[in-house]
Coordinates of C-alpha atoms in Angstrom, one line a residue:
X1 CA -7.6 16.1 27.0
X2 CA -6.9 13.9 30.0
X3 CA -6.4 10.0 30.1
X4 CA -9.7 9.4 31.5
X5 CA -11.3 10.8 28.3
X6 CA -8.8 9.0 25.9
X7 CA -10.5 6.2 24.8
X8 CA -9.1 4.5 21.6
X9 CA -10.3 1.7 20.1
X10 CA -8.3 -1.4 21.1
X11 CA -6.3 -2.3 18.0
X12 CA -2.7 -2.8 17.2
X13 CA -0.9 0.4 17.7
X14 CA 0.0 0.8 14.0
X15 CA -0.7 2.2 10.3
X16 CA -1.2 -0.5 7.9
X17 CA -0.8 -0.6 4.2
X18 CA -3.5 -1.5 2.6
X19 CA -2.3 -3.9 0.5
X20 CA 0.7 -5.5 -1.9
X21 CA 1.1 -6.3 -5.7
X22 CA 3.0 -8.0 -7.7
X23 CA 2.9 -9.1 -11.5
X24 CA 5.1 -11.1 -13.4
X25 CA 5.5 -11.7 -17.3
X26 CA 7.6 -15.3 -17.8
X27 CA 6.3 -17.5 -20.0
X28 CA 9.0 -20.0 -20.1
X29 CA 9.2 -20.5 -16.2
X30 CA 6.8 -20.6 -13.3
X31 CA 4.7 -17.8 -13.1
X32 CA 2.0 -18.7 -10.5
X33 CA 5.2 -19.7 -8.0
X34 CA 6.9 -16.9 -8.5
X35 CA 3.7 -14.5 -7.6
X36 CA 3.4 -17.2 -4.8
X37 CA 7.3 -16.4 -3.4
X38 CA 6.4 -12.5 -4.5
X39 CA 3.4 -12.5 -2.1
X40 CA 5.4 -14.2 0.7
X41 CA 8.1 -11.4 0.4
X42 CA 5.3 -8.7 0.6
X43 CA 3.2 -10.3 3.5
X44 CA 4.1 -7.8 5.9
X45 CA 1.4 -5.3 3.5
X46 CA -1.4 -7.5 4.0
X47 CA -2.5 -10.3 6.2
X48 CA -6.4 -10.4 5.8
X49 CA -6.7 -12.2 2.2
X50 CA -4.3 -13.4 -0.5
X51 CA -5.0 -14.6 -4.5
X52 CA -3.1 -15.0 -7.7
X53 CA -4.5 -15.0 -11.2
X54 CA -2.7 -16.9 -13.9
X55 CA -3.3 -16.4 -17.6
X56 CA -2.3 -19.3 -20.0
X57 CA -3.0 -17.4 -23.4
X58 CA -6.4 -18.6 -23.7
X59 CA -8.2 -17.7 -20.4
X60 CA -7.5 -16.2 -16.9
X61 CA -7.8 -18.6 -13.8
X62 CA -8.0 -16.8 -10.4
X63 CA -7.6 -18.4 -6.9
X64 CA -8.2 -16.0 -3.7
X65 CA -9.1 -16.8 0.1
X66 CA -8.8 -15.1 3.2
X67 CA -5.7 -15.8 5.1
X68 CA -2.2 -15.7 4.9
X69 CA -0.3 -16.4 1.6
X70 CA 0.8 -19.9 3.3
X71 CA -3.1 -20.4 4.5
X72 CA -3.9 -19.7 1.1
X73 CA -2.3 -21.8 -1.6
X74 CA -1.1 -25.4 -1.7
X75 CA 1.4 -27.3 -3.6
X76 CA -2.1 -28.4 -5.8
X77 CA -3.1 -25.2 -6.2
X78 CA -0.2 -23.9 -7.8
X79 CA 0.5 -26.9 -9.8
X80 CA -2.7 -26.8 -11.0
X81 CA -2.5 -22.7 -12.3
X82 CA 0.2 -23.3 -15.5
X83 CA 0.3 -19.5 -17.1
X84 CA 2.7 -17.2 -18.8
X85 CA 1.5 -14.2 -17.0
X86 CA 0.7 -14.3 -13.5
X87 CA -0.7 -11.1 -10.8
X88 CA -1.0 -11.3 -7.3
X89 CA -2.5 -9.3 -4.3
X90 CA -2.2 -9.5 -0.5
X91 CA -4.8 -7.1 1.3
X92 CA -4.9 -5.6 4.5
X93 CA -8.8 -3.7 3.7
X94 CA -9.4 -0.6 3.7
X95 CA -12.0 0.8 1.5
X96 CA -14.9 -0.9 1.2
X97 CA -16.0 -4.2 3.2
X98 CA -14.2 -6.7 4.3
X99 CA -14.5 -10.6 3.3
X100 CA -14.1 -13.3 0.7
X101 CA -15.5 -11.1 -2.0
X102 CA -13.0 -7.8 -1.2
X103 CA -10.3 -10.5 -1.6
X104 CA -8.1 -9.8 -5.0
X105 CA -7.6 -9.9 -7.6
X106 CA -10.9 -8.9 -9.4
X107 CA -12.3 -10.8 -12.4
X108 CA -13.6 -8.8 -15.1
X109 CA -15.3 -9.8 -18.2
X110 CA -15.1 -7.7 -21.1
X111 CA -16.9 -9.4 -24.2
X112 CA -15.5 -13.0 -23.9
X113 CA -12.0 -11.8 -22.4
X114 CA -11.3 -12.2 -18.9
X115 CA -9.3 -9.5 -16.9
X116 CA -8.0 -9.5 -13.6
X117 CA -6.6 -6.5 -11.7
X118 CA -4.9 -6.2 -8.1
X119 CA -4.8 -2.8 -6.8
X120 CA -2.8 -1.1 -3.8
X121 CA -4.4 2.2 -2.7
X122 CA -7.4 3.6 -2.1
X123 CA -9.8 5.9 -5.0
X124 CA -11.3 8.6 -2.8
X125 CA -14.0 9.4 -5.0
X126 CA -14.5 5.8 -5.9
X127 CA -18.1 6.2 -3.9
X128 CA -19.6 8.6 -6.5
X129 CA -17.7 6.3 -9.6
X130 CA -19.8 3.4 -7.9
X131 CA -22.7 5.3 -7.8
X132 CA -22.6 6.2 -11.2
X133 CA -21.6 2.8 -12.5
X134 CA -24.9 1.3 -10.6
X135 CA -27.2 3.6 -12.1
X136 CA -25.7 2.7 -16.0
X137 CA -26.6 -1.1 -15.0
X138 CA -23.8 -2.6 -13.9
X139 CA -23.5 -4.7 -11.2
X140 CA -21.3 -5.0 -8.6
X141 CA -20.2 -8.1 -6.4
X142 CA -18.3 -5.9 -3.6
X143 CA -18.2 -2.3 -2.5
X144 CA -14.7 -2.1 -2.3
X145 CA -12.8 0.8 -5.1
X146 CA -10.7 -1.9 -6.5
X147 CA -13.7 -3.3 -8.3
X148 CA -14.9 0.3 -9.2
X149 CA -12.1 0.6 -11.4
X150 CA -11.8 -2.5 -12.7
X151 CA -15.4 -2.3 -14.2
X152 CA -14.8 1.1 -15.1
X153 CA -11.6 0.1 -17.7
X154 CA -13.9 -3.0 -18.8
X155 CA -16.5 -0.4 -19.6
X156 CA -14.2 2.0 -21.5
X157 CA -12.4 -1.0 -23.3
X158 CA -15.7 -1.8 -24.8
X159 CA -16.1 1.6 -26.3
X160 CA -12.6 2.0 -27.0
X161 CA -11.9 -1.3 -28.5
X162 CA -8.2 -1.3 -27.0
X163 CA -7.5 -2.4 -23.1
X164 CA -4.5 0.1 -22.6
X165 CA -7.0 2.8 -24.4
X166 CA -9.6 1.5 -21.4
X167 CA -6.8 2.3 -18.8
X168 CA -5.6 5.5 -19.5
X169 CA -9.4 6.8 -19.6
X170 CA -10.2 4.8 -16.4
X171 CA -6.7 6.8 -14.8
X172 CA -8.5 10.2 -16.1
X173 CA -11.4 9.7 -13.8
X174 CA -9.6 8.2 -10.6
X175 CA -8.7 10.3 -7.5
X176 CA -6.3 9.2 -5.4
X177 CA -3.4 7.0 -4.5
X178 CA -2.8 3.3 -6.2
X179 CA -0.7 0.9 -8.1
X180 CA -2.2 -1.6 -9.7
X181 CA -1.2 -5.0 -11.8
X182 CA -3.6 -6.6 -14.9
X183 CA -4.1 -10.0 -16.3
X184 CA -5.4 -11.2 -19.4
X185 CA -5.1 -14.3 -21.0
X186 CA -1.8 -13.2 -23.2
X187 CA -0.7 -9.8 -21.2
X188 CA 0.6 -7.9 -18.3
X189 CA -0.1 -4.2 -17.7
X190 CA 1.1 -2.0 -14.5
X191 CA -0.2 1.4 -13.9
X192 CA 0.6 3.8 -11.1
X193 CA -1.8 7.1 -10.3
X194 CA -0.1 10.3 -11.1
X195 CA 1.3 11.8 -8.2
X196 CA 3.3 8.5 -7.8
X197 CA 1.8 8.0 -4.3
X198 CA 1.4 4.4 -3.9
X199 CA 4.8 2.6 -5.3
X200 CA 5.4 0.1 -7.7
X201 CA 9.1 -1.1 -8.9
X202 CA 9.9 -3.0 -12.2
X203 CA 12.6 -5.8 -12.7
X204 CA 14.1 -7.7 -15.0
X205 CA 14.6 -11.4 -14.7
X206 CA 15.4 -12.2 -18.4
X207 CA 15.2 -11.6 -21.6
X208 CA 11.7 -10.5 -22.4
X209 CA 11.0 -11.5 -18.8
X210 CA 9.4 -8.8 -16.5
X211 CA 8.6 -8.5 -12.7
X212 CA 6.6 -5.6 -11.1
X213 CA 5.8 -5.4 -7.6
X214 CA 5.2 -2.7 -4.4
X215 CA 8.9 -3.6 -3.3
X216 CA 12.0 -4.5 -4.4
X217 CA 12.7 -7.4 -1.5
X218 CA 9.4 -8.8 -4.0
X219 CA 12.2 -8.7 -6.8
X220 CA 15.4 -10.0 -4.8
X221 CA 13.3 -13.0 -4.1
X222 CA 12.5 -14.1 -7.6
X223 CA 15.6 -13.7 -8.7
X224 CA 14.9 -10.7 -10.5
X225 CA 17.1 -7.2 -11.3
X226 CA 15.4 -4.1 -10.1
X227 CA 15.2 -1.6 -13.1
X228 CA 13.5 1.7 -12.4
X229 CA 10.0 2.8 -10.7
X230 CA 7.1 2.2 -12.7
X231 CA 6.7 6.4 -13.0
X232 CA 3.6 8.3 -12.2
X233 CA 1.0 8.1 -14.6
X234 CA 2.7 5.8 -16.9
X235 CA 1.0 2.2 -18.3
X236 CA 3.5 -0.7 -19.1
X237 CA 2.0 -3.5 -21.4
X238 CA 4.5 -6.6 -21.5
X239 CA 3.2 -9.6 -23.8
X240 CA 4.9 -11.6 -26.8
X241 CA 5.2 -8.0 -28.5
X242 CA 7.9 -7.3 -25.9
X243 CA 7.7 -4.7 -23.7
X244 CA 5.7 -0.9 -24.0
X245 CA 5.2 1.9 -22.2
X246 CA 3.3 5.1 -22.3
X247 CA 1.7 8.1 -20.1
X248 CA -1.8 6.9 -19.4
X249 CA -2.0 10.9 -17.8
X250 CA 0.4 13.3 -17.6
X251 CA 2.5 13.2 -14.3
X252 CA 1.7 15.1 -11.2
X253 CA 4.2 16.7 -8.4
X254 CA 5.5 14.1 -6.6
X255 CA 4.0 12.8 -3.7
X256 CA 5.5 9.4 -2.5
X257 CA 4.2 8.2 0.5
X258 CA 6.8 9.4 3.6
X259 CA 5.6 6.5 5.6
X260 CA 7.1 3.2 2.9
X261 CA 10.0 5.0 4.7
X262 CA 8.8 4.9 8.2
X263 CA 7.6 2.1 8.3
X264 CA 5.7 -0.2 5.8
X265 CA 8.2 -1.4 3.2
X266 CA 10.5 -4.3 4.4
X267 CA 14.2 -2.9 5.7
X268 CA 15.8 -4.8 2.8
X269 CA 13.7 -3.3 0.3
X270 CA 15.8 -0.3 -1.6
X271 CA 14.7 3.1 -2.9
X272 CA 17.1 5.2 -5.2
X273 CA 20.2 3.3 -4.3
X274 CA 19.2 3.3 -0.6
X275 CA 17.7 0.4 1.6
X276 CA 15.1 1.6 3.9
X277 CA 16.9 0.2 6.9
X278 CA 19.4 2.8 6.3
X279 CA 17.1 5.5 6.3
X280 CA 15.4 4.3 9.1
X281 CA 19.4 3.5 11.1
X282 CA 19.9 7.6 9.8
X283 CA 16.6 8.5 11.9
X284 CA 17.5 7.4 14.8
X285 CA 20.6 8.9 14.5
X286 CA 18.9 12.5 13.6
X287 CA 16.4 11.5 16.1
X288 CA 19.5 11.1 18.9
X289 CA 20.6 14.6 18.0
X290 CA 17.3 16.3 18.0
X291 CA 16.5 14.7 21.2
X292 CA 18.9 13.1 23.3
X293 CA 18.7 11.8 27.4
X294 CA 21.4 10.3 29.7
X295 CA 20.8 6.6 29.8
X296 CA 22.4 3.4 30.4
X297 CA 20.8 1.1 27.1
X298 CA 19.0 2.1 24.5
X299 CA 16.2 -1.1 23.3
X300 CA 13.8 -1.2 20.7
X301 CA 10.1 -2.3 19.5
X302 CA 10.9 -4.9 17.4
X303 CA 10.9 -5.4 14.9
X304 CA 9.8 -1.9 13.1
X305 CA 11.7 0.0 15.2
X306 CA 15.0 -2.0 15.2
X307 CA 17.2 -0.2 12.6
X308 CA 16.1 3.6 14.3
X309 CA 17.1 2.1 17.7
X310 CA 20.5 1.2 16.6
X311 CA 20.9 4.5 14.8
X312 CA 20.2 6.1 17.9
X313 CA 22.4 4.4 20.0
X314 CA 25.5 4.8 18.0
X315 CA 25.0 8.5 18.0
X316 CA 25.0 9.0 21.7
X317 CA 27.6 6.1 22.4
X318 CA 25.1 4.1 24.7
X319 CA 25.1 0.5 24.2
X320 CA 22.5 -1.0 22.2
X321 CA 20.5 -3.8 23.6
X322 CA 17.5 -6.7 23.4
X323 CA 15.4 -5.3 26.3
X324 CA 11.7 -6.9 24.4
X325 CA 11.1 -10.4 23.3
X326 CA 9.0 -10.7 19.9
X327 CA 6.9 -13.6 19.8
X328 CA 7.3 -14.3 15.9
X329 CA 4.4 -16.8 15.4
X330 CA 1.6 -15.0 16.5
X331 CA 0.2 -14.4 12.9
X332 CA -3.0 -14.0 12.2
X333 CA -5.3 -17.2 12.9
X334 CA -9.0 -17.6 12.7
X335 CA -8.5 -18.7 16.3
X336 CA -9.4 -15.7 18.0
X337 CA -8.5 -15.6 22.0
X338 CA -10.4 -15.7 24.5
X339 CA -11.4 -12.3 26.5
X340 CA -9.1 -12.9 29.4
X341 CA -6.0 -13.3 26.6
X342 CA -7.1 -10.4 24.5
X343 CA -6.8 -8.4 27.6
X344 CA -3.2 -9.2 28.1
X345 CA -2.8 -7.0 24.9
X346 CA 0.6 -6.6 23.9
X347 CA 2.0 -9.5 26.5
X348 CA 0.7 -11.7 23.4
X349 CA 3.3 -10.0 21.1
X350 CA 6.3 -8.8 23.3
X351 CA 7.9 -10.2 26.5
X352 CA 10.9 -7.9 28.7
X353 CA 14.0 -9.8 29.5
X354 CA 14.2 -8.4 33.1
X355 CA 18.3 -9.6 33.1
X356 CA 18.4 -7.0 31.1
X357 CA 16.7 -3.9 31.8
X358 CA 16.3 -4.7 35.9
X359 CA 17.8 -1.4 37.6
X360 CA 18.8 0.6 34.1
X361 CA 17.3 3.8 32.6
X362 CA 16.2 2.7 29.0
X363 CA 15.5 4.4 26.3
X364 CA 12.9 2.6 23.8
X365 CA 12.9 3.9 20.1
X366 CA 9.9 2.8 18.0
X367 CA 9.2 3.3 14.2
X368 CA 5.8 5.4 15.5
X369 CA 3.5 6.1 18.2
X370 CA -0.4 6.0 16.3
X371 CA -2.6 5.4 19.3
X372 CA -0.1 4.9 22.5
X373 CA -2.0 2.0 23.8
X374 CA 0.9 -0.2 23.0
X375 CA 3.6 1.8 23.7
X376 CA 1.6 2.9 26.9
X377 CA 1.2 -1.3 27.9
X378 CA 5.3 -1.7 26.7
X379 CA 5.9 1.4 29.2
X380 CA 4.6 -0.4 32.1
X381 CA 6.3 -3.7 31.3
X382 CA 9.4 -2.7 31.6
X383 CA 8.9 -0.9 34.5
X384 CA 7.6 -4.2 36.1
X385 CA 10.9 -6.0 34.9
X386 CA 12.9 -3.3 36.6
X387 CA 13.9 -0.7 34.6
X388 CA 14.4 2.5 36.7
X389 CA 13.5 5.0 33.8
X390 CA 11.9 4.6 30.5
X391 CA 12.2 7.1 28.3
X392 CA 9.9 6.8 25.0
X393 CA 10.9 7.8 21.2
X394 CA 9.2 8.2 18.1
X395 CA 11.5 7.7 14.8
X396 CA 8.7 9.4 13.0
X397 CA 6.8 12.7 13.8
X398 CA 3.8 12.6 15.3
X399 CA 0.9 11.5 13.9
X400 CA -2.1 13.9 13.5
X401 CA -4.3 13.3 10.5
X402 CA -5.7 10.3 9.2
X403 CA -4.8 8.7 5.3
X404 CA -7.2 8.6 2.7
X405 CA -4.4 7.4 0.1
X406 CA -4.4 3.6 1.4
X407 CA -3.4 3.4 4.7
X408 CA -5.4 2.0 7.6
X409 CA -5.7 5.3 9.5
X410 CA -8.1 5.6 12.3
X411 CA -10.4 8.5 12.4
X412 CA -8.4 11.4 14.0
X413 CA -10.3 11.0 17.3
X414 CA -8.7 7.6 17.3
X415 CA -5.1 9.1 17.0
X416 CA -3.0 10.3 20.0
X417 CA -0.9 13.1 18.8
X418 CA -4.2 14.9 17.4
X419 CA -5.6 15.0 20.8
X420 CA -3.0 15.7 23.2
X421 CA -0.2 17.6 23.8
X422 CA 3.4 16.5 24.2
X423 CA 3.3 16.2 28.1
X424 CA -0.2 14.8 28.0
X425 CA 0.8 12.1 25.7
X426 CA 3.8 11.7 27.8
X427 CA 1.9 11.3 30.9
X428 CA -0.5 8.9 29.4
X429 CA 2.2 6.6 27.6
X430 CA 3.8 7.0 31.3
X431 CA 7.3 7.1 30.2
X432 CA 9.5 9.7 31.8
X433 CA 10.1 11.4 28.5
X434 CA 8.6 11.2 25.2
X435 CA 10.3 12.5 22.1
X436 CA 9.2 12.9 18.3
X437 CA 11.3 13.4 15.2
X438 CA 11.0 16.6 13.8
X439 CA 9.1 17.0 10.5
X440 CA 12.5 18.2 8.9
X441 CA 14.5 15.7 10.4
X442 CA 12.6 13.1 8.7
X443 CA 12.7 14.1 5.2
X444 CA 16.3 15.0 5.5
X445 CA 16.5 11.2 6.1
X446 CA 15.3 9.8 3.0
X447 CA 16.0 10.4 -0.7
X448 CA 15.2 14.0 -2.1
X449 CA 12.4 14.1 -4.0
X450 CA 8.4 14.9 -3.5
X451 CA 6.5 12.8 -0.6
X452 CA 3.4 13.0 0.8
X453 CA 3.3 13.9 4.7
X454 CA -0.5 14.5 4.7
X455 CA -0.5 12.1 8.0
X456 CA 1.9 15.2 9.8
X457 CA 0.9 18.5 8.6
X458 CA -2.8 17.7 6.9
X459 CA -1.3 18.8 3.2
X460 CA -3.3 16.7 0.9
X461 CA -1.6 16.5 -2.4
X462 CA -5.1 14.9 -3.6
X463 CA -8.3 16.5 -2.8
X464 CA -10.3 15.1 -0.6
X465 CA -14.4 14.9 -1.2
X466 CA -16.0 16.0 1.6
X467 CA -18.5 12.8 1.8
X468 CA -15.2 10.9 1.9
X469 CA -14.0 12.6 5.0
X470 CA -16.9 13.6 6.6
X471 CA -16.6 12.9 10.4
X472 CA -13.4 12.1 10.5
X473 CA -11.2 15.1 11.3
X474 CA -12.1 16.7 14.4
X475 CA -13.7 20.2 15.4
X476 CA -11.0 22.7 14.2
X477 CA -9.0 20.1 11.9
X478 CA -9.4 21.0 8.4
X479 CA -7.7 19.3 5.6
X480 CA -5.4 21.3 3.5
X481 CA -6.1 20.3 0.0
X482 CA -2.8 21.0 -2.1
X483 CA -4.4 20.1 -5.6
X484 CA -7.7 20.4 -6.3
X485 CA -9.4 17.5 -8.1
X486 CA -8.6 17.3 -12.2
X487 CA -11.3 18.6 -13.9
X488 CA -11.8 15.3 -15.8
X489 CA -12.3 13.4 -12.4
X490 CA -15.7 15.3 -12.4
X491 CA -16.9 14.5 -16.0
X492 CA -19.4 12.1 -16.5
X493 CA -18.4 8.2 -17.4
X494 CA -20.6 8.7 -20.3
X495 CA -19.1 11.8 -21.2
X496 CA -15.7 9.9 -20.8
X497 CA -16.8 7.1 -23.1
X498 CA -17.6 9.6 -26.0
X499 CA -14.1 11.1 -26.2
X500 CA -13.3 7.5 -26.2
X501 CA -16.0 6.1 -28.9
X502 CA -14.6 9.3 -31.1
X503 CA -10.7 8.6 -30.4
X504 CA -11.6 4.7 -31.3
X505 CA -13.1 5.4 -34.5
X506 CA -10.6 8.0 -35.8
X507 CA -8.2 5.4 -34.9
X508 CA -9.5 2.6 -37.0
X509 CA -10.3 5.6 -39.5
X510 CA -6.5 6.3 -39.8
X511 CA -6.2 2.5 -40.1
X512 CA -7.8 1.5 -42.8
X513 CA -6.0 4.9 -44.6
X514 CA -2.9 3.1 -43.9
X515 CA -3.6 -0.5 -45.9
X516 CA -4.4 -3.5 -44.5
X517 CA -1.2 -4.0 -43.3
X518 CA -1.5 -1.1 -40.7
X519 CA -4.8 -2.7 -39.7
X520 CA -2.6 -6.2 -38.8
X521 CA 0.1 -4.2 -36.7
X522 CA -2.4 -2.1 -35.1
X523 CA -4.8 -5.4 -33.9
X524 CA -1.8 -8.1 -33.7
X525 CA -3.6 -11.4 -33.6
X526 CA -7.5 -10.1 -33.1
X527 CA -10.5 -11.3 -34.3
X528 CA -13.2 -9.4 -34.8
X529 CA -15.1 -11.5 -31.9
X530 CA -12.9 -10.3 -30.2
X531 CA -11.7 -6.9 -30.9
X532 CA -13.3 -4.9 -28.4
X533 CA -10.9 -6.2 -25.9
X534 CA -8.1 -6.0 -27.7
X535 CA -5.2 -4.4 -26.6
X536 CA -3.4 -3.5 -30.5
X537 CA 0.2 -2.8 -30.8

């Protein structure tokens, strides 16, 4: 393909996580402020919206706007949201349409109980759940997956008279990746899907005092200990009972998402005893070896590709320098600038320091190249500051197929590295040479375990519906679907909601065998106005 027929859409030059979570269980302290602090930790995840939802043990109070967490909230607001629970999403959107009513967390009524739900991820057969759902009568405020399944555990709770009984059947039906918090009035529950795609991390802050969130910077800030990964498939419940677990569905091979490592989880953040700005310093190391020049400094994008940069430089012995200027205030504003601004591009972001790369061949490391407008605009830059040579590289491999797990992923026509070859990129970026890190050298840089590279070699560890992806590989792309779809994710809701009217009622059967004082353990403090939302011990 040559530039002339390269058109991307202007956007920023990156993948975006959908979205952050974060949940917290303290009834003696602050909740609502410490989801507040949580959010502000995990703001990097999600700029579009921000809300919090507090329950106080008699009702659930949700507060939700587009903006920033900071645009968001006030001193007022929080004072006015006292709780012992407290849930809290920032969203960058994805699936489903964007605005005030895609903004989370979700409210949910089920009977006279109020639930709310946050959810990072994306369902990708949440179109035929919706479907489905609309044609049994229920309505829907939003089109967005995240309210698919919140109506869809509201809907099994009813039937199955217990909310964790409602989750595990709603997890049965969902394809996909997501982690994903829940509120009610006296409870918290966290739930992850079953290939562990999306990630979720639980702390402790004291006794009988619970944090989970998509990172554990979201834990260092609250003052809480990081205690394990919420595992795949698994349900936590934390309330005045204490604390619970169970498998919601079985667990699935591993498939964390290689690109928390990349790129989207904070540097500070820490995964199995490693902080991600190690892994990312140990790139640009393997990154060095796999493809190294002759150069006189070695800069980076900041601030993503900071850590790789660094990494690089120490294993060729070439100083390390600050060649780019990041403007750290330009956020996002309902401002918008004008035309003549918004073609300035990247100039808005980044600035050269010509002191320092006038008459030096530079080497400039970034996390990823998605698009190569920006790096193709950051190129040129430098080159008008006077930098004799700029040679460009990529601390990830390159990116080829789109994400249907929750990340913002162009269509693949929108997506460099699936549309040209190495010198064509190189030629288009205009850097004198462009290097990737190999697929290999990647995975050797991160803990061992299972991960999801879908967005480098098109192995899908979920199945992809064709109506999800339709039009959006291109001619001779096809997906490689590791897993087929669970059978159970094809069986109707109402089909669902038997198995669970018939596990309810053997349930209450084996109850009432066991004396009324098994019935009082099983329902804790119900009434019967209110059993069908109870969650039972």
């Amino acid at each position: 393909m040559t530039e002339a027929s390269w058109t991307p859409e202007p956007s920023d030059d990156k993948l975006h996580d959908e979205c952050g979570v974060f949940g917290v269980w303290a009834p003696n302290r602050d909740p609502v402020r410490m989801a507040y602090f949580g959010l502000r930790a995990l703001q990097h995840r999600g700029q579009e919206s921000a809300g919090i939802a507090v329950g106080d043990g008699r009702t659930v109070l949700v507060r939700k706007d587009l903006g920033l967490v900071t645009q968001v909230f006030s001193e007022a607001d929080l004072a006015a949201m006292p709780g012992k629970v407290a849930i809290g999403h920032c969203r960058y959107g994805t699936a489903g349409a964007k605005g005030w009513e895609s903004a989370q967390p979700h409210l949910s009524m089920i009977n006279d109980v109020i639930i709310a739900l946050a959810h990072n991820g994306t369902l990708v057969n949440f179109d035929a759940l919706r479907a489905e759902l609309i044609e049994m009568g229920i309505p829907f405020r939003s089109s967005t997956d995240s309210e698919v399944a919140a109506k869809l555990i509201g809907y099994f709770t009813q039937r199955g008279h217990r909310l964790r009984t409602g989750i595990a059947h709603t997890m049965r039906m969902l394809e996909g990746g997501y982690a994903m918090v829940l509120a009610r009035e006296n409870a918290l529950y966290a739930f992850r899907d079953p290939h562990g795609i999306r990630p979720l991390v639980l702390g402790k802050l004291g006794e009988g005092e619970w944090v989970v969130a998509s990172e554990t910077c979201a834990l260092d800030i609250v003052g809480a200990t990081y205690v394990r990964e919420v595992a795949p498939g698994e349900i936590i419940r934390i309330s005045d009972d204490g604390f619970r677990s169970e498998q919601g569905v079985p667990p699935q091979p591993r498939a964390d998402c290689i690109f928390e490592h990349v790129y989207f989880s904070r540097p500070d953040s820490v995964k199995d005893g490693s902080s991600f700005y190690l892994m990312r310093h140990n790139m640009g190391r393997r990154l060095a070896r796999e493809t190294p020049v002759d150069a006189d400094l070695v800069i980076s994008v900041p601030d993503s590709g900071t850590p790789a940069a660094e990494g690089y430089a120490a294993e060729l012995g070439l100083p390390y320098g600050t060649g780019l200027i990041k403007n750290r205030y330009v956020a996002r504003t309902f401002i918008q600038p004008t035309q003549a601004l918004r073609q300035m591009g990247v100039r808005l972001k980044l600035n050269p320091l010509p002191d320092v790369v006038r008459g030096k061949r530079i080497v400039m490391v970034d996390d990823s190249i998605v698009r190569g407008t920006t790096s193709k605009q950051i190129v040129q830059m430098l080159r008008d500051a006077g930098a004799t040579e700029v040679h460009m590289r990529s601390a990830s491999p390159m990116v080829t197929w789109p994400c249907f797990y929750g990340i913002d992923t162009a269509n693949q026509d929108q997506l460099i590295a699936a549309n040209m070859s190495l010198e064509e990129m190189r030629d288009f970026i205009g850097a004198d040479t462009l290097g990737f890190l190999s697929p290999q050298g990647l995975i050797d840089c991160v803990p061992h375990g299972g991960y999801c590279t879908a967005c480098f070699t098109g192995d899908y560890p979920v199945a992809i519906p064709r109506s999800f992806y339709e039009e959006k590989f291109l001619p001779g792309y096809k997906p490689h679907n590791l897993i087929p779809a669970s059978l159970e994710s094809h069986m109707s809701i109402d089909q669902i909601a038997r198995e669970v009217e018939q596990d309810s009622a053997a349930r209450l059967e084996a109850a009432g065998a066991a004396g009324e004082a098994g019935r009082n353990a099983e329902n804790n403090d119900a009434t019967p106005a209110r059993k069908d939302a109870q969650d039972g011990r």
